[in-house]
Coordinates of C-alpha atoms and ligand atoms in Angstrom, one line a residue:
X1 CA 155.0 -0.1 65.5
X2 CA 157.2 -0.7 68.5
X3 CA 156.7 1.5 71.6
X4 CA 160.1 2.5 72.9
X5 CA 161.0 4.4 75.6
X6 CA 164.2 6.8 75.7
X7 CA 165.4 7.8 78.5
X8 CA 167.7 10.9 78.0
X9 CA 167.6 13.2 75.1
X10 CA 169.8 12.5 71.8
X11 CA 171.3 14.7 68.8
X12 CA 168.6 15.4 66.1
X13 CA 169.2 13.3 63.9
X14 CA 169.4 10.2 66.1
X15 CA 165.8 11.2 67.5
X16 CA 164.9 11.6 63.8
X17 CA 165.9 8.5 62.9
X18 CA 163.7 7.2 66.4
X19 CA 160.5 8.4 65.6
X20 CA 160.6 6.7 61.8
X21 CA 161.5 3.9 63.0
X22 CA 159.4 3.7 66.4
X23 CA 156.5 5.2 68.7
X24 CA 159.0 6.7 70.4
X25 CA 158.4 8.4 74.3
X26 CA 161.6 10.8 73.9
X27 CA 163.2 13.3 76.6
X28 CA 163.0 16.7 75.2
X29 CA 163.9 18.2 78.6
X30 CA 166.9 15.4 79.2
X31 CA 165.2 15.3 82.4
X32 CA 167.0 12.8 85.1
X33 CA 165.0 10.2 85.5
X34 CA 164.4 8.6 89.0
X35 CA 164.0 4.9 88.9
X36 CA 160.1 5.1 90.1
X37 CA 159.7 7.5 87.5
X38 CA 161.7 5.2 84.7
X39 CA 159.5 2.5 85.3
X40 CA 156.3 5.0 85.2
X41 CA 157.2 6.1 82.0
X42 CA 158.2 2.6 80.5
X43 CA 154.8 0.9 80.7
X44 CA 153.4 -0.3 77.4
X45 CA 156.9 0.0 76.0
X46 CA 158.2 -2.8 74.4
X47 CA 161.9 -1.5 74.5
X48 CA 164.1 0.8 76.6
X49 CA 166.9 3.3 75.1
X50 CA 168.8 3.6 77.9
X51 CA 171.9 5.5 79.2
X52 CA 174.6 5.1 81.7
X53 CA 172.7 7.6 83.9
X54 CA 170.0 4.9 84.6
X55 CA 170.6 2.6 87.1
X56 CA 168.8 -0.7 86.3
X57 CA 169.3 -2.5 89.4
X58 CA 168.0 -5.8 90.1
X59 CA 165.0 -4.3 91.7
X60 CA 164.5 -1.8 89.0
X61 CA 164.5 -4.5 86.2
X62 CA 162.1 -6.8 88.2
X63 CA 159.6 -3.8 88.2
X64 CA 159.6 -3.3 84.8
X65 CA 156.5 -4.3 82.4
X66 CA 156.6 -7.6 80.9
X67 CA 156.1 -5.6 77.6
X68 CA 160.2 -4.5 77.7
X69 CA 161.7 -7.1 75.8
X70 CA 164.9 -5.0 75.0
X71 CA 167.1 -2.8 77.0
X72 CA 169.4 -1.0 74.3
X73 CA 172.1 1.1 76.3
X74 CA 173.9 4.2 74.9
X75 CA 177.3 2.8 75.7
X76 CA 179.9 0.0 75.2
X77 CA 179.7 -0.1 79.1
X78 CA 176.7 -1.9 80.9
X79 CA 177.6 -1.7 84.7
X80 CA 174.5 0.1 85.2
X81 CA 172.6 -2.6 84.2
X82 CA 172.5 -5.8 86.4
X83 CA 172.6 -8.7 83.8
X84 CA 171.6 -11.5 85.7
X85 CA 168.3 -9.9 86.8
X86 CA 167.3 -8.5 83.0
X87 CA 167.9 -12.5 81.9
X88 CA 166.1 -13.8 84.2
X89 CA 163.2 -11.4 82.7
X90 CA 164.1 -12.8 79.2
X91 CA 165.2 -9.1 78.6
X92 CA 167.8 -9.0 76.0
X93 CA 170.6 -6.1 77.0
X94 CA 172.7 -4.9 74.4
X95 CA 175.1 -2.2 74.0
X96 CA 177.4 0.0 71.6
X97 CA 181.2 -1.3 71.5
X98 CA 183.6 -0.2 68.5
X99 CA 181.7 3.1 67.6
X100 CA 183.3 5.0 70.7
X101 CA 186.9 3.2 70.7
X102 CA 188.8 5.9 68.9
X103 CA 187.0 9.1 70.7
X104 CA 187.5 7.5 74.2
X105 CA 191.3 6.4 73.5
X106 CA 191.7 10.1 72.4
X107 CA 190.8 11.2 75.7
X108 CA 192.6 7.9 77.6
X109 CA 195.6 9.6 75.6
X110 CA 195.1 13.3 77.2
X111 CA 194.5 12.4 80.2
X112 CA 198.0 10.5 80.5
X113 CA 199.6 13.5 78.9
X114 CA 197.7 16.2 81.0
X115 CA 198.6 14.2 83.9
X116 CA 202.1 13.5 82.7
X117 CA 202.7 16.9 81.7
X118 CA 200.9 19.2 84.2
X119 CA 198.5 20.4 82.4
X120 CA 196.0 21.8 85.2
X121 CA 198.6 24.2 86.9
X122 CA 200.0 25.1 83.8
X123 CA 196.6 26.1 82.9
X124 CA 195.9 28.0 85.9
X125 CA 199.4 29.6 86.0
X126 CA 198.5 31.2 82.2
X127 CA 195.0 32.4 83.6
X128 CA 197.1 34.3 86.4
X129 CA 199.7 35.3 84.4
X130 CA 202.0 34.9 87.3
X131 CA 204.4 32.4 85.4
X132 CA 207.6 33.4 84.1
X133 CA 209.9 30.5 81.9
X134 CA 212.2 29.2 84.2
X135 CA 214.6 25.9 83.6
X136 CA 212.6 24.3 86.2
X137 CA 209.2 25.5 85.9
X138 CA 206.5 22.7 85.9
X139 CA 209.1 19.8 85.2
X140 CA 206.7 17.1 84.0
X141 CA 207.1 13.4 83.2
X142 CA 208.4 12.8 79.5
X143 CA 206.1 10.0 77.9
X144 CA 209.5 8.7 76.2
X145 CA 210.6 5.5 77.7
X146 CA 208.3 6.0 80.3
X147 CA 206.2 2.3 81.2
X148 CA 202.8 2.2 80.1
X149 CA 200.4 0.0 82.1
X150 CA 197.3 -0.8 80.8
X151 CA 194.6 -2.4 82.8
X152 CA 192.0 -3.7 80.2
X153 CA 193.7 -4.2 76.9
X154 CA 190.6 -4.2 75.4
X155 CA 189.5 -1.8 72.3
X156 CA 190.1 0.5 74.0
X157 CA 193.4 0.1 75.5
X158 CA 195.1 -1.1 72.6
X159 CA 194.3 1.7 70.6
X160 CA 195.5 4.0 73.8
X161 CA 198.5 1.7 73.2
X162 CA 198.9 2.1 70.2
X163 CA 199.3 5.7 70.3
X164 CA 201.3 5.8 73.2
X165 CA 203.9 3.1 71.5
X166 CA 204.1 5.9 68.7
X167 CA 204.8 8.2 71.8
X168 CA 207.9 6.3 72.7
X169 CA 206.2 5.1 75.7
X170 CA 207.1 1.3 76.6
X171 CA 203.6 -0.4 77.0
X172 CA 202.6 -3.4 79.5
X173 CA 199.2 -4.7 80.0
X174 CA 197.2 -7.4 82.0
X175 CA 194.1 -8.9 81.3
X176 CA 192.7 -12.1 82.5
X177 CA 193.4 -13.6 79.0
X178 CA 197.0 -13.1 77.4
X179 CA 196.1 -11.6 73.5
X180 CA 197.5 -13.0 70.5
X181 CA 200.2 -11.1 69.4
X182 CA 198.7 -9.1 66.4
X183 CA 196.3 -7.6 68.9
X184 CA 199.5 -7.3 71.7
X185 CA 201.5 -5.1 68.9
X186 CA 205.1 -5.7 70.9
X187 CA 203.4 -4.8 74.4
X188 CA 204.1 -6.9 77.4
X189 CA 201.9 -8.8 79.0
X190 CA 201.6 -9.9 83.1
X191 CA 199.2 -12.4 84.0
X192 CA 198.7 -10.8 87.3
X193 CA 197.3 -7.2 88.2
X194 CA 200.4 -6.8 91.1
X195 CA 203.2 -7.8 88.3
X196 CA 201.0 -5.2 85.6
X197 CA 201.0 -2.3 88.8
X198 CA 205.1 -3.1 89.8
X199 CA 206.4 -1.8 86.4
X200 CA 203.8 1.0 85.9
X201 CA 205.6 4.3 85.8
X202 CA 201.6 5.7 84.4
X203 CA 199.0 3.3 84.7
X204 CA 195.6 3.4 82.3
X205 CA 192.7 2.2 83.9
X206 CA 190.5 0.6 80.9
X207 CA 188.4 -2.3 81.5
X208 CA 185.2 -2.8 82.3
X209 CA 183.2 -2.4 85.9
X210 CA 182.3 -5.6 86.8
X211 CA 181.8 -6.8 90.4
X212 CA 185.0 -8.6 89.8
X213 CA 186.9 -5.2 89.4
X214 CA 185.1 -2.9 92.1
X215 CA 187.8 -1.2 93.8
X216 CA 190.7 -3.3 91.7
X217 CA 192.5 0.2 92.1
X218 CA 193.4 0.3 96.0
X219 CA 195.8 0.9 98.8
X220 CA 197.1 -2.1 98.5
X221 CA 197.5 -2.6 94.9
X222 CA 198.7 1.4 94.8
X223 CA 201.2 0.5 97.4
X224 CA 203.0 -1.7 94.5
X225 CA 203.2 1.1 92.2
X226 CA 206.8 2.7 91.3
X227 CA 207.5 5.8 93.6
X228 CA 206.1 9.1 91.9
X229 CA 203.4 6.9 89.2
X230 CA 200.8 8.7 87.7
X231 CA 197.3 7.4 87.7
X232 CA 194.7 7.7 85.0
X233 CA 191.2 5.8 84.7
X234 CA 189.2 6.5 81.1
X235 CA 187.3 3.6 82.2
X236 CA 184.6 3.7 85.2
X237 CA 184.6 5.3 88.6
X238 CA 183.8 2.4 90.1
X239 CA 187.6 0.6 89.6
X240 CA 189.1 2.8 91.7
X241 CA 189.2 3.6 95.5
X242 CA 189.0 7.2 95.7
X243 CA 189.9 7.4 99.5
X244 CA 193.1 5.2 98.4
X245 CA 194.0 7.8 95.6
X246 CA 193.7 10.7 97.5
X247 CA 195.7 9.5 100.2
X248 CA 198.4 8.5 97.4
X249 CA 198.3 11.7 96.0
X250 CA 198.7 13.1 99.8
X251 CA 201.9 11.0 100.9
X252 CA 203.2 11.5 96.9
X253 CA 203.4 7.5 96.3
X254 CA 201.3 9.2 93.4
X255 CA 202.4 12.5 91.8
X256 CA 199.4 13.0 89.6
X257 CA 196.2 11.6 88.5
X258 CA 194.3 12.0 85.2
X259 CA 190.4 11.0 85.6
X260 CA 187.2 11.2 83.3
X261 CA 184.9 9.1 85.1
X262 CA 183.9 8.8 89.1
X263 CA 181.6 7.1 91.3
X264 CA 178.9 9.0 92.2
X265 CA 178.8 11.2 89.1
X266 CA 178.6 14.2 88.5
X267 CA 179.8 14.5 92.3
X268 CA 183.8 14.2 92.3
X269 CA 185.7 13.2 95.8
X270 CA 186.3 16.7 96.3
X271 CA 190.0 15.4 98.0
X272 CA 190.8 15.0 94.7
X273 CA 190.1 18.7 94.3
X274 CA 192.6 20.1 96.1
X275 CA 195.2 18.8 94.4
X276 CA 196.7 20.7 92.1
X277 CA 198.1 17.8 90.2
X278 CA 194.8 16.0 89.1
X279 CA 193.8 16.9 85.7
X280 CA 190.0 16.3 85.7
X281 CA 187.5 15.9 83.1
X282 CA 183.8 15.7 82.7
X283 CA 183.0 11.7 81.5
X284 CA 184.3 13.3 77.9
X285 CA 185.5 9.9 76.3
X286 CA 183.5 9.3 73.8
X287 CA 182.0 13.1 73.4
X288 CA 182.9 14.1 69.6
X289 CA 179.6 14.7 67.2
X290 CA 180.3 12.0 65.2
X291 CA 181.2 9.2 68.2
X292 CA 177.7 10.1 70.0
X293 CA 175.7 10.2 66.6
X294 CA 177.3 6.9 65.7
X295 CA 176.4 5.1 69.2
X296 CA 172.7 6.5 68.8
X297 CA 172.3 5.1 65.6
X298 CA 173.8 1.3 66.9
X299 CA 172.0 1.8 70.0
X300 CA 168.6 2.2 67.8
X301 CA 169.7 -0.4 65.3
X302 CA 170.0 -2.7 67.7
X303 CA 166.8 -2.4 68.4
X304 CA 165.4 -3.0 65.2
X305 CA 167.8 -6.1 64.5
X306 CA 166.4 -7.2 68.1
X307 CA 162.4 -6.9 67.2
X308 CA 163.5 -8.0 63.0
X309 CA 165.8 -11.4 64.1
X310 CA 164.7 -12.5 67.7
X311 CA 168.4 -11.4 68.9
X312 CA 171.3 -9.1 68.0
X313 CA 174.9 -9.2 67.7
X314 CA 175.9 -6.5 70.7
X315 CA 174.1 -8.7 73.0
X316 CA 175.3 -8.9 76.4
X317 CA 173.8 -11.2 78.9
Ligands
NAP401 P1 186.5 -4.3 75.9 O1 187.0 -4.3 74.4 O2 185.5 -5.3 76.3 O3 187.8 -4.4 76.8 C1 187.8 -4.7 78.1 C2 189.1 -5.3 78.5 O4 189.2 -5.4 79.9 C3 189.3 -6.7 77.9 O5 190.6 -6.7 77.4 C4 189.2 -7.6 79.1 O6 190.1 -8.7 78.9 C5 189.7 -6.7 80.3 N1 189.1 -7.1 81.5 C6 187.8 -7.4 81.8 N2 187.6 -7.8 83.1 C7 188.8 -7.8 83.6 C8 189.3 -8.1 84.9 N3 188.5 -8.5 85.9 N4 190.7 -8.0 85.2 C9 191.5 -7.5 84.2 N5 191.1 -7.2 82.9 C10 189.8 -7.3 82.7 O7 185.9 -2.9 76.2 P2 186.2 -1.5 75.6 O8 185.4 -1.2 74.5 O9 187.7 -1.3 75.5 O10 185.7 -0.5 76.8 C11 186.3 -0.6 78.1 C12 185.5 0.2 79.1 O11 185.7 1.6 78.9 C13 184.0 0.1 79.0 O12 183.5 -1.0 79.8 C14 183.5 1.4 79.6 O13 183.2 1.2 81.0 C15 184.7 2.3 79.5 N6 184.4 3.5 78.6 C16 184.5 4.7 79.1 C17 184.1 5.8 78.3 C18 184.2 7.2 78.8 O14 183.4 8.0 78.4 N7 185.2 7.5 79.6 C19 183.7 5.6 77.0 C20 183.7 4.3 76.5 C21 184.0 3.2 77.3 P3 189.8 -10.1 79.6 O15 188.4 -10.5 79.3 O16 190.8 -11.1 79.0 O17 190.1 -10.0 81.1

């Protein structure tokens, strides 16, 4: 039997499924792992369950045992893994795409309309009770007609798109490749980022981190948004500037953000919280029972296809 290691704790029936399959090390505690302590724990492993909470770094994956042949992450994201260093090891890295594509477009969707449509100080004007109806209380942005941009047409973003279309918003996108137009369902595509970030009345943040797109939302790409945009990133911390945001948020060239994911989780820029126009969530996107039970059970399949076949189709480096 394979000797896998799991690094945070999963739903029962996932970890069910685990220890049938595998000798599995699992988390009951969910404790945190440190890297020192990750690569403690993973010797005479053959395999790693890992999760976007581990950072495999390049000097992290060079002091892993030569047993670890597979390093199956619990997400369609992998920025927390550096490729490059875990082929070099012959490690295969693999990860859980599709599964989480309708869960994490549901929240893409509320964070554009909790953004859109005030959601946090209408939330905290109920809890008061200090509201009364007024003509002019809370005016938000309607989604109809309103410009869509979406950064990282992806799975993701064209189901946000899709949704949105049905919203009456008018959707634009840029990615490095143009889609065909089955996949582009009428949306409009720029070949540049500064074209996509010109006609975005609400921009959607959803591609992947990548050293290529670091920081791809900054002061000077937020400088070319329309007056009064909205902001919302369902993708990774990492894309955005935070400092750049803030100050947005500050002068008003942004008049609210929607955001589910940070650098530096769990800790959020805390200029973001004294806004009371940025509708923040936990890292919810894909956090439905049936999303998380489904990327468990690809995350330990792709194991098994991995030790069965020599290779697997949600490889990634
Ligand atoms: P995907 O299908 O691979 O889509 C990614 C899209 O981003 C592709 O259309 C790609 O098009 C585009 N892209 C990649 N690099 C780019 C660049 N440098 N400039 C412009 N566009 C670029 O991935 P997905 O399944 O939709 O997932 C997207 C991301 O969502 C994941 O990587 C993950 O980080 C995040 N996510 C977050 C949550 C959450 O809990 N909030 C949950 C799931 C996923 P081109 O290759 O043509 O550029």
């Amino acid at each position: 039997m394979k000797k896998i290691l799991v690094t945070r704790k999963l739903l029962k029936s996932n970890e069910e499924k685990l220890k049938k399959l595998f000798d599995v090390k699992l988390n009951p505690s969910d404790e945190l792992y440190s890297q020192e302590k990750l690569i403690k724990m993973s010797e005479g492993c053959d395999g790693i369950l890992s999760a976007l909470t581990d950072k495999l770094d390049e000097k992290t994956i060079k002091s892993l045992p030569d047993s670890v042949k597979i390093l199956s992450n619990f997400a369609v994201g992998f920025g927390n893994i550096d490729l490059n260093a875990a082929s070099e090891k012959k490690m295969v890295v693999t990860n859980t795409p599709e599964v989480l594509t309708d869960a994490t477009a549901e929240i893409g969707i509320l964070l554009i309309l909790g953004a859109c449509r005030r959601v946090p100080e209408g939330i905290e004007g109920s809890k008061k009770g200090d509201w009364k109806w007024s003509a002019d209380y809370l005016i938000g942005k309607q989604l109809t007609g309103t410009r869509l941009g979406i950064l990282g047409m992806g799975r993701i973003g064209q189901k946000i798109g899709k949704v949105a279309k049905s919203l009456g918003m008018v959707i634009h996108y840029h990615n490095r490749s143009k889609l065909d137009s089955g996949k582009e369902n009428g949306a409009i595509y720029h070949k540049t980022l500064e074209s996509l970030m010109s006609v975005s009345d609400v921009l959607s943040v959803c591609c992947p981190a990548s050293k290529e797109t670091i920081n791809l939302i900054n002061k000077k790409t937020i400088s070319l948004l329309p007056n009064g945009a909205i902001v919302t990133n369902v993708a990774r911390g990492d894309i955005v500037d935070d400092d750049a945001l803030i100050e947005a948020l500050d002068s008003k060239k942004v008049s609210a953000v929607g955001l589910d994911v940070y650098k530096n989780e769990p800790k959020l820029n805390p200029g973001y919280l004294k806004h009371s126009r940025a509708f923040v969530l936990p890292h919810l996107g894909s956090a439905t029972f049936e999303t998380r039970t489904a990327m468990a059970n690809l995350a330990i399949d792709n194991i098994s296809e991995f030790f069965e076949t020599g290779s697997c189709k949600n490889k990634v480096n």
